[in-house]
Amino acid sequence: MIRFVRNSFRLITMARTLARHDALFPLDLVPGGKALAILARLTAPFSGGSTLPKGRRLARALEELGPAFIKLGQTLATRADLIGDDVAADLSSLQDRLPPFPASIAKRVISTQLAAPFDDLFIEFDETPVAAASIAQVHFAKTPDGREVAVKVLRPDIAVRFARDLDLFYWAAEIVEWTQPRLRRLKPVETIKTLEDSVKLEMDFRFEASAASEFRENFKDDPTYYIPEIDWERTAQHVVTMERVKGVRIDNVEALEQMGINRTELLAKAAAAFFQQVFRDGFFHADMHPGNLFVDANGRVSVVDFGIMGRVDRQTRLYLAEMLLGFLTRDYRRVAEIHFEAGYVPRNQSLENFQQVCRSIGEPILGKELADISVGRLLGQLFQVTETFGMETQPQLLMLQKTMIVAEGLSRILSPNENMWNLSRPLIEEWMRENLGPEAKIAEASRQAGSMLRRLPRVIEAAERASGVLTEQGLKLHPDTVAAMRGRGGKGGGGGIFKNGVLLWLAIIALTVAVVLK
């Protein structure tokens, strides 16, 4: 009851903020939302409608509501199936900026976390942060050995604020799932769980440091793509220190022109790096807005801020590659088959009807000029129309789709007449040959066969144990079962016993194998 009262009051407060920005439409998803919207309009100091698109209005309201709502908006930007393409596109540019907290607090956090006097850690510290976001802020500094670094410090009390807001999100999502069966497929509670997991990782900077270290290792031999080195001695749960990178923001076209940087070549480098992250490594930077990408005088791209990372397992990468290849070659039947094979669409649905849906999505997008083709938008529309076919939400693909849209938006800033996927086409074709060609399929079959052979001794051992137990202790069966094995009323003779006995042993062996292979 206390939770109900607390969250109801907070929901009303949130609705009044939405009303001030004329952004009450998300309440349509909440039971009683229309009545709540009327109440909010009556009590909120708002004079009339806004001329801004509704996604922009919602973004402004979320920024006012605070850090957790900003993160929620960024999560919703991946859910075009929930809020529509236009609103999702507007939320994808949601600015994660908040007023900075005092440098004196940052210094105290650093000293406490690193268990050392501040002056022993840094000989210079810029008290004006270079960036201040919902989770943390960043200061430039210099270590006693003369290295220039960037120090990221967690906002004080941010964990408490997030916990309070996440409880509200869970409460609302649970109500939606309970009262709106048609929306359960969209997994609102699981969406909030994904947000919570992401925020927990983001608020422990040791995980960010680890992600940066792994990312750096993946690109250690790439001279065109640079990841700064982590200073592990000055990194803890609420502080992360890394090498400072220098350069101009990748979307500063004027500065790039003055530096003599070929923007098409720069886009090709960035596109190749993104493709390698997703398909080669299955580990990608999921916050690739221009503020996290810098270009130096040599045209090298440097990446910062590793708080939000995404992973895609090998099987999902293969599925994604085959699906995209099917769309690009307009083989819509193969696209449909892949969804059924991956288990994303239930087997009881019509393959032919799903093929028709895939065509309706692919043709309008692929019929455009090459520079205007958006793979991210294609995926977004695919996820949006799958409700009819019972396709469940795939969180890892939603994060990837959001990242694709951001990357494609950046590519149009750098070189409007080029398509990032076409520039990275040689890499795509090579990867597909290596992973989807006949040799790759033979190698995959060999790996699976090898795995089964390695498990075979365990299967035999388990079967022998089961046989031993049956021999020593016997198998107690219900009288009706015994009668059934003998045939109806004992008729059928030994043949019935033999046949049913074989079936029983097959069932025992199958159960043993299933347990071992689980």
Short mmCIF file of C-alpha atoms in Angstrom, two decimals:
data_model
loop_
_atom_site.label_atom_id
_atom_site.label_comp_id
_atom_site.label_asym_id
_atom_site.label_seq_id
_atom_site.Cartn_x
_atom_site.Cartn_y
_atom_site.Cartn_z
CA MET A 1 0.00 0.00 0.00
CA ILE A 2 2.83 2.39 0.86
CA ARG A 3 4.42 1.71 -2.52
CA PHE A 4 1.09 2.31 -4.25
CA VAL A 5 0.53 5.65 -2.53
CA ARG A 6 4.11 6.82 -3.03
CA ASN A 7 4.23 5.96 -6.71
CA SER A 8 0.73 7.25 -7.40
CA PHE A 9 1.74 10.63 -6.00
CA ARG A 10 4.94 10.61 -8.05
CA LEU A 11 3.03 9.59 -11.17
CA ILE A 12 0.77 12.62 -10.75
CA THR A 13 3.82 14.87 -10.33
CA MET A 14 5.36 13.36 -13.48
CA ALA A 15 2.09 13.84 -15.40
CA ARG A 16 2.02 17.53 -14.47
CA THR A 17 5.53 17.93 -15.90
CA LEU A 18 4.45 16.16 -19.09
CA ALA A 19 1.42 18.47 -19.26
CA ARG A 20 3.60 21.59 -19.03
CA HIS A 21 5.43 20.38 -22.14
CA ASP A 22 2.26 19.14 -23.90
CA ALA A 23 3.69 15.60 -23.87
CA LEU A 24 1.01 13.55 -22.15
CA PHE A 25 0.64 10.97 -24.93
CA PRO A 26 2.76 8.24 -23.18
CA LEU A 27 0.00 8.01 -20.56
CA ASP A 28 -2.17 6.33 -23.20
CA LEU A 29 -0.22 3.14 -22.41
CA VAL A 30 -1.08 3.31 -18.69
CA PRO A 31 -4.47 2.13 -17.35
CA GLY A 32 -6.39 5.22 -16.24
CA GLY A 33 -3.92 7.34 -18.16
CA LYS A 34 -6.59 9.44 -19.86
CA ALA A 35 -8.10 10.46 -16.51
CA LEU A 36 -4.62 11.20 -15.17
CA ALA A 37 -3.90 13.35 -18.24
CA ILE A 38 -7.09 15.37 -17.67
CA LEU A 39 -6.14 15.92 -14.03
CA ALA A 40 -2.62 16.98 -15.03
CA ARG A 41 -3.91 19.47 -17.60
CA LEU A 42 -6.24 21.01 -15.03
CA THR A 43 -3.52 21.42 -12.39
CA ALA A 44 -0.39 22.13 -14.45
CA PRO A 45 0.47 25.74 -15.35
CA PHE A 46 0.31 25.25 -19.12
CA SER A 47 -1.27 27.72 -21.52
CA GLY A 48 -1.72 25.77 -24.75
CA GLY A 49 -0.35 23.40 -27.37
CA SER A 50 3.25 23.39 -28.54
CA THR A 51 4.36 23.61 -32.15
CA LEU A 52 7.29 21.24 -31.55
CA PRO A 53 7.03 17.61 -32.70
CA LYS A 54 5.69 15.44 -29.90
CA GLY A 55 8.94 13.51 -29.59
CA ARG A 56 10.85 16.76 -28.96
CA ARG A 57 8.23 17.81 -26.41
CA LEU A 58 8.63 14.51 -24.60
CA ALA A 59 12.43 14.83 -24.67
CA ARG A 60 12.25 18.23 -22.97
CA ALA A 61 9.90 16.91 -20.30
CA LEU A 62 12.20 13.95 -19.59
CA GLU A 63 15.21 16.26 -19.29
CA GLU A 64 13.32 18.28 -16.67
CA LEU A 65 12.29 15.16 -14.75
CA GLY A 66 15.90 14.16 -14.15
CA PRO A 67 18.65 11.56 -14.78
CA ALA A 68 16.60 8.36 -14.61
CA PHE A 69 13.97 9.77 -16.97
CA ILE A 70 16.69 10.81 -19.42
CA LYS A 71 17.98 7.24 -19.40
CA LEU A 72 14.42 5.96 -19.80
CA GLY A 73 14.00 8.21 -22.83
CA GLN A 74 17.21 6.89 -24.35
CA THR A 75 15.95 3.35 -23.79
CA LEU A 76 12.58 4.19 -25.35
CA ALA A 77 14.47 5.53 -28.38
CA THR A 78 15.14 1.87 -29.21
CA ARG A 79 11.46 0.95 -28.90
CA ALA A 80 9.84 2.25 -32.08
CA ASP A 81 7.44 -0.67 -31.66
CA LEU A 82 6.14 1.04 -28.52
CA ILE A 83 6.24 4.74 -29.35
CA GLY A 84 6.51 4.96 -33.15
CA ASP A 85 9.34 5.85 -35.53
CA ASP A 86 9.08 9.64 -35.30
CA VAL A 87 9.07 9.81 -31.49
CA ALA A 88 11.89 7.25 -31.30
CA ALA A 89 13.98 9.34 -33.71
CA ASP A 90 13.42 12.48 -31.61
CA LEU A 91 14.33 10.67 -28.38
CA SER A 92 17.52 9.29 -29.93
CA SER A 93 18.95 12.81 -29.79
CA LEU A 94 17.95 13.29 -26.14
CA GLN A 95 20.72 15.30 -24.49
CA ASP A 96 22.22 13.72 -21.40
CA ARG A 97 23.40 16.99 -19.82
CA LEU A 98 22.90 18.29 -16.29
CA PRO A 99 24.37 21.19 -14.31
CA PRO A 100 27.78 20.27 -12.84
CA PHE A 101 28.34 19.63 -9.15
CA PRO A 102 31.15 21.50 -7.30
CA ALA A 103 34.75 20.48 -7.99
CA SER A 104 35.35 20.33 -4.21
CA ILE A 105 32.89 17.40 -4.02
CA ALA A 106 34.55 15.73 -7.00
CA LYS A 107 37.95 16.00 -5.29
CA ARG A 108 36.57 14.55 -2.07
CA VAL A 109 35.04 11.59 -3.94
CA ILE A 110 38.33 10.98 -5.78
CA SER A 111 40.42 11.09 -2.62
CA THR A 112 38.02 8.80 -0.72
CA GLN A 113 37.67 6.29 -3.54
CA LEU A 114 41.40 6.06 -4.24
CA ALA A 115 42.36 6.16 -0.54
CA ALA A 116 45.09 8.74 -1.09
CA PRO A 117 45.60 12.49 -0.59
CA PHE A 118 44.32 14.34 -3.65
CA ASP A 119 47.62 16.21 -4.20
CA ASP A 120 49.46 12.88 -4.39
CA LEU A 121 47.16 11.75 -7.22
CA PHE A 122 47.12 14.85 -9.47
CA ILE A 123 49.35 17.89 -9.72
CA GLU A 124 46.86 19.73 -11.93
CA PHE A 125 43.06 19.52 -11.93
CA ASP A 126 40.73 21.63 -14.05
CA GLU A 127 37.91 22.58 -11.67
CA THR A 128 35.54 23.33 -14.55
CA PRO A 129 34.27 20.00 -15.89
CA VAL A 130 34.55 19.42 -19.61
CA ALA A 131 31.29 17.43 -19.54
CA ALA A 132 28.47 16.96 -17.01
CA ALA A 133 25.89 14.22 -17.64
CA SER A 134 23.24 12.39 -15.65
CA ILE A 135 25.60 9.80 -14.14
CA ALA A 136 28.89 11.64 -13.81
CA GLN A 137 31.08 14.55 -14.89
CA VAL A 138 34.56 14.68 -16.39
CA HIS A 139 37.56 16.83 -15.44
CA PHE A 140 40.89 17.14 -17.21
CA ALA A 141 43.95 16.64 -14.98
CA LYS A 142 47.66 15.85 -14.95
CA THR A 143 49.39 13.10 -12.96
CA PRO A 144 52.68 13.57 -11.05
CA ASP A 145 54.57 11.81 -13.87
CA GLY A 146 53.27 14.39 -16.37
CA ARG A 147 50.54 12.39 -18.14
CA GLU A 148 47.43 14.27 -19.26
CA VAL A 149 44.31 12.39 -18.26
CA ALA A 150 40.52 12.67 -18.10
CA VAL A 151 38.92 11.87 -14.73
CA LYS A 152 35.28 10.78 -14.58
CA VAL A 153 33.56 11.13 -11.19
CA LEU A 154 30.16 9.73 -10.19
CA ARG A 155 27.49 12.21 -9.12
CA PRO A 156 26.84 12.17 -5.36
CA ASP A 157 23.61 10.42 -4.27
CA ILE A 158 22.84 9.41 -7.86
CA ALA A 159 22.31 5.75 -6.87
CA VAL A 160 19.55 6.72 -4.40
CA ARG A 161 17.79 8.90 -6.98
CA PHE A 162 17.92 6.18 -9.61
CA ALA A 163 16.62 3.52 -7.20
CA ARG A 164 13.59 5.69 -6.38
CA ASP A 165 12.79 6.39 -10.03
CA LEU A 166 13.35 2.81 -11.14
CA ASP A 167 10.82 1.65 -8.54
CA LEU A 168 8.28 3.97 -10.18
CA PHE A 169 9.14 2.61 -13.64
CA TYR A 170 8.77 -1.01 -12.46
CA TRP A 171 5.47 -0.24 -10.79
CA ALA A 172 4.04 1.34 -13.95
CA ALA A 173 5.39 -1.47 -16.17
CA GLU A 174 3.90 -4.14 -13.90
CA ILE A 175 0.49 -2.44 -14.06
CA VAL A 176 0.71 -2.28 -17.87
CA GLU A 177 1.56 -5.99 -18.13
CA TRP A 178 -1.20 -6.91 -15.68
CA THR A 179 -3.95 -4.86 -17.31
CA GLN A 180 -2.89 -4.78 -20.98
CA PRO A 181 -2.37 -8.36 -22.26
CA ARG A 182 -1.75 -7.12 -25.81
CA LEU A 183 1.33 -5.23 -24.60
CA ARG A 184 2.95 -8.15 -22.75
CA ARG A 185 4.71 -9.18 -25.95
CA LEU A 186 6.62 -5.89 -25.77
CA LYS A 187 8.02 -6.87 -22.36
CA PRO A 188 7.71 -3.54 -20.52
CA VAL A 189 9.05 -5.01 -17.26
CA GLU A 190 11.99 -6.58 -19.09
CA THR A 191 12.67 -3.24 -20.76
CA ILE A 192 12.95 -1.59 -17.33
CA LYS A 193 15.15 -4.49 -16.17
CA THR A 194 17.44 -3.84 -19.13
CA LEU A 195 17.57 -0.17 -18.15
CA GLU A 196 18.33 -1.07 -14.54
CA ASP A 197 21.12 -3.48 -15.51
CA SER A 198 22.62 -0.89 -17.84
CA VAL A 199 22.52 1.83 -15.16
CA LYS A 200 24.09 -0.46 -12.54
CA LEU A 201 26.96 -1.23 -14.88
CA GLU A 202 27.26 2.42 -15.83
CA MET A 203 27.49 3.52 -12.20
CA ASP A 204 30.36 1.15 -11.39
CA PHE A 205 33.31 2.65 -13.24
CA ARG A 206 35.39 -0.48 -12.80
CA PHE A 207 33.11 -2.10 -15.38
CA GLU A 208 33.55 0.86 -17.72
CA ALA A 209 37.32 0.64 -17.32
CA SER A 210 37.17 -3.08 -18.10
CA ALA A 211 35.04 -2.42 -21.21
CA ALA A 212 37.49 0.23 -22.40
CA SER A 213 40.40 -2.14 -21.85
CA GLU A 214 38.71 -4.92 -23.85
CA PHE A 215 37.76 -2.45 -26.58
CA ARG A 216 41.33 -1.18 -26.75
CA GLU A 217 42.59 -4.75 -27.07
CA ASN A 218 40.20 -5.39 -29.97
CA PHE A 219 41.57 -2.42 -31.92
CA LYS A 220 45.22 -2.51 -30.84
CA ASP A 221 46.41 -3.19 -34.41
CA ASP A 222 44.15 -0.59 -36.09
CA PRO A 223 46.01 2.68 -36.76
CA THR A 224 42.79 4.48 -37.76
CA TYR A 225 40.76 3.87 -34.59
CA TYR A 226 42.08 4.70 -31.13
CA ILE A 227 40.86 3.84 -27.63
CA PRO A 228 42.54 5.63 -24.70
CA GLU A 229 44.48 3.67 -22.09
CA ILE A 230 43.02 3.18 -18.61
CA ASP A 231 44.97 4.39 -15.56
CA TRP A 232 44.10 1.49 -13.25
CA GLU A 233 45.94 3.02 -10.26
CA ARG A 234 43.51 5.95 -10.34
CA THR A 235 40.37 3.95 -11.04
CA ALA A 236 37.81 2.70 -8.51
CA GLN A 237 34.07 2.09 -8.22
CA HIS A 238 33.12 5.77 -8.51
CA VAL A 239 36.20 7.15 -10.34
CA VAL A 240 37.76 6.21 -13.65
CA THR A 241 40.89 7.81 -15.07
CA MET A 242 42.00 7.37 -18.64
CA GLU A 243 44.38 8.89 -21.13
CA ARG A 244 43.19 12.23 -22.46
CA VAL A 245 42.52 12.25 -26.19
CA LYS A 246 42.76 15.38 -28.28
CA GLY A 247 41.06 16.38 -31.49
CA VAL A 248 37.86 17.91 -32.80
CA ARG A 249 34.39 16.45 -32.54
CA ILE A 250 33.65 14.24 -35.50
CA ASP A 251 30.57 16.29 -36.42
CA ASN A 252 32.53 19.59 -36.57
CA VAL A 253 32.56 19.65 -40.36
CA GLU A 254 34.08 23.14 -40.59
CA ALA A 255 37.04 22.20 -38.38
CA LEU A 256 37.57 18.97 -40.33
CA GLU A 257 37.69 20.97 -43.57
CA GLN A 258 40.27 23.34 -42.09
CA MET A 259 42.37 20.35 -41.00
CA GLY A 260 42.27 18.99 -44.55
CA ILE A 261 40.49 15.78 -43.52
CA ASN A 262 38.81 13.83 -46.32
CA ARG A 263 35.36 13.25 -44.87
CA THR A 264 34.51 10.32 -47.14
CA GLU A 265 37.67 8.52 -46.04
CA LEU A 266 36.87 9.39 -42.43
CA LEU A 267 33.38 7.92 -42.81
CA ALA A 268 34.85 4.77 -44.35
CA LYS A 269 37.14 4.35 -41.32
CA ALA A 270 34.28 4.87 -38.87
CA ALA A 271 31.98 2.52 -40.79
CA ALA A 272 34.64 -0.20 -40.94
CA ALA A 273 35.28 0.14 -37.21
CA PHE A 274 31.56 -0.11 -36.44
CA PHE A 275 31.17 -3.19 -38.62
CA GLN A 276 34.16 -4.83 -36.91
CA GLN A 277 32.72 -4.08 -33.48
CA VAL A 278 29.41 -5.71 -34.28
CA PHE A 279 30.32 -8.65 -36.51
CA ARG A 280 33.98 -9.40 -35.83
CA ASP A 281 33.96 -8.86 -32.05
CA GLY A 282 30.29 -8.97 -31.05
CA PHE A 283 31.13 -6.10 -28.65
CA PHE A 284 30.14 -2.59 -29.69
CA HIS A 285 30.07 0.97 -28.36
CA ALA A 286 26.37 1.64 -27.82
CA ASP A 287 26.61 5.40 -27.21
CA MET A 288 28.21 6.61 -30.43
CA HIS A 289 26.93 10.17 -30.48
CA PRO A 290 29.33 12.78 -31.91
CA GLY A 291 30.38 13.98 -28.44
CA ASN A 292 32.15 10.66 -27.87
CA LEU A 293 34.12 10.63 -31.16
CA PHE A 294 37.11 12.86 -31.89
CA VAL A 295 39.38 13.24 -34.91
CA ASP A 296 43.05 14.21 -34.68
CA ALA A 297 45.21 15.97 -37.26
CA ASN A 298 46.10 12.65 -38.91
CA GLY A 299 42.47 11.68 -39.40
CA ARG A 300 42.52 9.05 -36.65
CA VAL A 301 39.22 8.55 -34.80
CA SER A 302 39.42 8.39 -31.00
CA VAL A 303 36.55 7.08 -28.88
CA VAL A 304 35.63 7.92 -25.28
CA ASP A 305 32.93 7.05 -22.72
CA PHE A 306 32.48 3.29 -22.42
CA GLY A 307 29.62 3.28 -19.94
CA ILE A 308 27.10 1.83 -22.40
CA MET A 309 28.34 -1.16 -24.39
CA GLY A 310 26.44 -3.87 -26.26
CA ARG A 311 27.15 -7.52 -26.96
CA VAL A 312 25.87 -9.75 -29.74
CA ASP A 313 26.53 -13.50 -29.57
CA ARG A 314 27.78 -15.42 -32.58
CA GLN A 315 24.43 -16.99 -33.39
CA THR A 316 22.68 -13.61 -33.36
CA ARG A 317 25.41 -12.15 -35.58
CA LEU A 318 24.90 -14.94 -38.10
CA TYR A 319 21.14 -14.40 -37.98
CA LEU A 320 21.57 -10.64 -38.42
CA ALA A 321 24.01 -11.04 -41.31
CA GLU A 322 21.78 -13.49 -43.18
CA MET A 323 18.74 -11.32 -42.59
CA LEU A 324 20.43 -8.18 -43.87
CA LEU A 325 21.84 -10.08 -46.84
CA GLY A 326 18.35 -11.34 -47.61
CA PHE A 327 16.93 -7.81 -47.51
CA LEU A 328 19.73 -6.33 -49.63
CA THR A 329 19.28 -9.04 -52.27
CA ARG A 330 15.49 -8.78 -51.94
CA ASP A 331 15.26 -12.48 -51.05
CA TYR A 332 12.30 -11.95 -48.74
CA ARG A 333 11.47 -15.62 -48.42
CA ARG A 334 14.94 -16.25 -47.00
CA VAL A 335 14.45 -13.33 -44.60
CA ALA A 336 11.24 -14.92 -43.38
CA GLU A 337 12.83 -18.38 -43.08
CA ILE A 338 15.66 -16.98 -40.96
CA HIS A 339 13.18 -15.56 -38.45
CA PHE A 340 11.48 -18.94 -38.15
CA GLU A 341 14.80 -20.81 -37.89
CA ALA A 342 16.03 -18.47 -35.16
CA GLY A 343 12.82 -19.00 -33.22
CA TYR A 344 11.96 -15.31 -33.27
CA VAL A 345 8.64 -16.02 -34.99
CA PRO A 346 6.59 -18.99 -33.66
CA ARG A 347 6.29 -22.03 -35.95
CA ASN A 348 2.51 -21.83 -35.93
CA GLN A 349 2.60 -18.60 -37.94
CA SER A 350 2.40 -18.41 -41.72
CA LEU A 351 5.77 -18.25 -43.46
CA GLU A 352 4.17 -16.87 -46.63
CA ASN A 353 2.38 -14.09 -44.77
CA PHE A 354 5.54 -13.11 -42.91
CA GLN A 355 7.41 -13.08 -46.22
CA GLN A 356 4.84 -10.60 -47.52
CA VAL A 357 5.39 -8.39 -44.46
CA CYS A 358 9.15 -8.44 -45.04
CA ARG A 359 8.62 -7.31 -48.62
CA SER A 360 6.36 -4.46 -47.48
CA ILE A 361 9.18 -3.24 -45.22
CA GLY A 362 12.11 -3.77 -47.57
CA GLU A 363 10.80 -2.39 -50.85
CA PRO A 364 10.08 1.21 -49.74
CA ILE A 365 13.48 1.49 -48.03
CA LEU A 366 15.63 -0.35 -50.58
CA GLY A 367 13.95 1.50 -53.44
CA LYS A 368 15.56 4.78 -52.33
CA GLU A 369 18.83 6.27 -53.48
CA LEU A 370 21.83 4.45 -52.02
CA ALA A 371 22.75 7.35 -49.74
CA ASP A 372 19.25 7.36 -48.22
CA ILE A 373 19.04 3.67 -47.35
CA SER A 374 18.86 3.18 -43.57
CA VAL A 375 19.47 -0.30 -42.22
CA GLY A 376 18.65 0.95 -38.73
CA ARG A 377 15.25 2.19 -39.85
CA LEU A 378 14.66 -1.08 -41.71
CA LEU A 379 15.26 -3.03 -38.51
CA GLY A 380 13.08 -0.63 -36.54
CA GLN A 381 10.14 -1.13 -38.88
CA LEU A 382 10.66 -4.88 -38.86
CA PHE A 383 10.48 -4.99 -35.06
CA GLN A 384 7.46 -2.69 -35.10
CA VAL A 385 5.23 -4.84 -37.33
CA THR A 386 6.04 -8.21 -35.80
CA GLU A 387 3.28 -8.04 -33.14
CA THR A 388 0.89 -9.73 -35.57
CA PHE A 389 3.24 -12.73 -35.73
CA GLY A 390 3.96 -13.01 -32.00
CA MET A 391 7.64 -12.11 -32.37
CA GLU A 392 9.02 -11.27 -28.94
CA THR A 393 11.25 -8.27 -28.33
CA GLN A 394 14.99 -8.95 -28.66
CA PRO A 395 16.74 -6.45 -26.31
CA GLN A 396 20.22 -6.98 -27.79
CA LEU A 397 18.92 -6.19 -31.28
CA LEU A 398 17.05 -3.11 -30.08
CA MET A 399 20.25 -1.64 -28.63
CA LEU A 400 22.10 -2.43 -31.85
CA GLN A 401 19.33 -0.89 -33.94
CA LYS A 402 19.48 2.34 -31.91
CA THR A 403 23.26 2.45 -32.37
CA MET A 404 22.86 1.90 -36.11
CA ILE A 405 20.48 4.85 -36.39
CA VAL A 406 22.90 7.13 -34.51
CA ALA A 407 25.81 5.96 -36.68
CA GLU A 408 23.80 6.49 -39.88
CA GLY A 409 22.84 9.99 -38.74
CA LEU A 410 26.50 10.78 -38.18
CA SER A 411 27.40 9.40 -41.61
CA ARG A 412 24.98 11.84 -43.25
CA ILE A 413 26.62 14.74 -41.41
CA LEU A 414 30.07 13.69 -42.58
CA SER A 415 29.25 12.81 -46.16
CA PRO A 416 25.59 13.22 -47.21
CA ASN A 417 26.06 11.51 -50.58
CA GLU A 418 27.67 8.35 -49.20
CA ASN A 419 26.19 5.30 -47.49
CA MET A 420 28.24 3.86 -44.61
CA TRP A 421 27.12 0.31 -45.43
CA ASN A 422 28.25 0.62 -49.03
CA LEU A 423 31.64 1.97 -47.91
CA SER A 424 32.15 -1.05 -45.66
CA ARG A 425 30.82 -3.48 -48.27
CA PRO A 426 34.17 -5.25 -48.87
CA LEU A 427 34.36 -6.06 -45.15
CA ILE A 428 30.76 -7.24 -45.14
CA GLU A 429 31.31 -9.54 -48.12
CA GLU A 430 34.52 -10.97 -46.68
CA TRP A 431 32.90 -11.62 -43.30
CA MET A 432 29.92 -13.32 -44.95
CA ARG A 433 32.18 -15.53 -47.04
CA GLU A 434 34.08 -16.56 -43.93
CA ASN A 435 31.01 -17.13 -41.76
CA LEU A 436 28.12 -18.00 -44.10
CA GLY A 437 29.84 -19.76 -47.00
CA PRO A 438 29.99 -23.55 -47.56
CA GLU A 439 33.38 -23.87 -45.84
CA ALA A 440 32.10 -21.97 -42.81
CA LYS A 441 29.03 -24.21 -42.56
CA ILE A 442 31.21 -27.33 -42.76
CA ALA A 443 33.47 -25.90 -40.03
CA GLU A 444 30.45 -25.11 -37.86
CA ALA A 445 29.09 -28.64 -38.34
CA SER A 446 32.51 -30.02 -37.36
CA ARG A 447 32.54 -27.89 -34.22
CA GLN A 448 29.08 -29.12 -33.24
CA ALA A 449 30.05 -32.73 -33.94
CA GLY A 450 33.18 -32.30 -31.84
CA SER A 451 31.13 -30.88 -29.00
CA MET A 452 28.74 -33.84 -29.15
CA LEU A 453 31.63 -36.32 -29.14
CA ARG A 454 33.15 -34.62 -26.09
CA ARG A 455 29.83 -35.03 -24.29
CA LEU A 456 29.31 -38.65 -25.36
CA PRO A 457 31.33 -40.24 -22.49
CA ARG A 458 29.17 -38.31 -20.00
CA VAL A 459 26.01 -39.56 -21.72
CA ILE A 460 27.21 -43.18 -21.60
CA GLU A 461 28.30 -42.84 -17.97
CA ALA A 462 24.95 -41.34 -16.97
CA ALA A 463 23.09 -44.09 -18.82
CA GLU A 464 25.18 -46.76 -17.04
CA ARG A 465 24.43 -45.18 -13.67
CA ALA A 466 20.73 -45.13 -14.47
CA SER A 467 20.89 -48.78 -15.58
CA GLY A 468 22.73 -49.73 -12.37
CA VAL A 469 20.12 -48.08 -10.20
CA LEU A 470 17.34 -49.90 -12.05
CA THR A 471 19.16 -53.24 -11.75
CA GLU A 472 19.96 -52.91 -8.04
CA GLN A 473 16.82 -51.23 -6.77
CA GLY A 474 14.32 -52.22 -9.40
CA LEU A 475 11.79 -49.99 -11.09
CA LYS A 476 8.53 -49.50 -9.23
CA LEU A 477 5.62 -48.90 -11.55
CA HIS A 478 1.99 -48.15 -10.92
CA PRO A 479 -0.24 -51.23 -11.52
CA ASP A 480 -2.06 -49.41 -14.31
CA THR A 481 1.29 -48.79 -16.03
CA VAL A 482 2.18 -52.49 -15.75
CA ALA A 483 -1.19 -53.46 -17.19
CA ALA A 484 -0.73 -51.02 -20.05
CA MET A 485 2.70 -52.47 -20.83
CA ARG A 486 1.22 -55.95 -20.98
CA GLY A 487 -1.49 -54.85 -23.35
CA ARG A 488 -5.19 -54.38 -22.67
CA GLY A 489 -6.18 -56.64 -19.80
CA GLY A 490 -3.01 -58.68 -20.29
CA LYS A 491 -3.74 -59.46 -23.92
CA GLY A 492 -1.19 -59.05 -26.64
CA GLY A 493 1.41 -61.36 -25.08
CA GLY A 494 5.13 -60.81 -25.07
CA GLY A 495 5.07 -58.56 -28.12
CA GLY A 496 3.23 -55.83 -26.16
CA ILE A 497 5.64 -56.16 -23.26
CA PHE A 498 8.64 -56.00 -25.59
CA LYS A 499 7.34 -53.02 -27.55
CA ASN A 500 6.40 -50.98 -24.51
CA GLY A 501 9.56 -51.98 -22.68
CA VAL A 502 11.63 -50.66 -25.57
CA LEU A 503 9.64 -47.42 -25.48
CA LEU A 504 10.22 -47.13 -21.75
CA TRP A 505 13.98 -47.64 -22.13
CA LEU A 506 14.09 -45.12 -24.98
CA ALA A 507 12.30 -42.62 -22.74
CA ILE A 508 14.81 -43.25 -19.91
CA ILE A 509 17.78 -42.84 -22.26
CA ALA A 510 16.29 -39.70 -23.82
CA LEU A 511 15.74 -38.22 -20.36
CA THR A 512 19.30 -39.05 -19.37
CA VAL A 513 20.71 -37.43 -22.50
CA ALA A 514 18.55 -34.34 -22.02
CA VAL A 515 19.78 -33.90 -18.45
CA VAL A 516 23.42 -34.34 -19.42
CA LEU A 517 23.27 -32.03 -22.41
CA LYS A 518 21.36 -29.32 -20.58
#
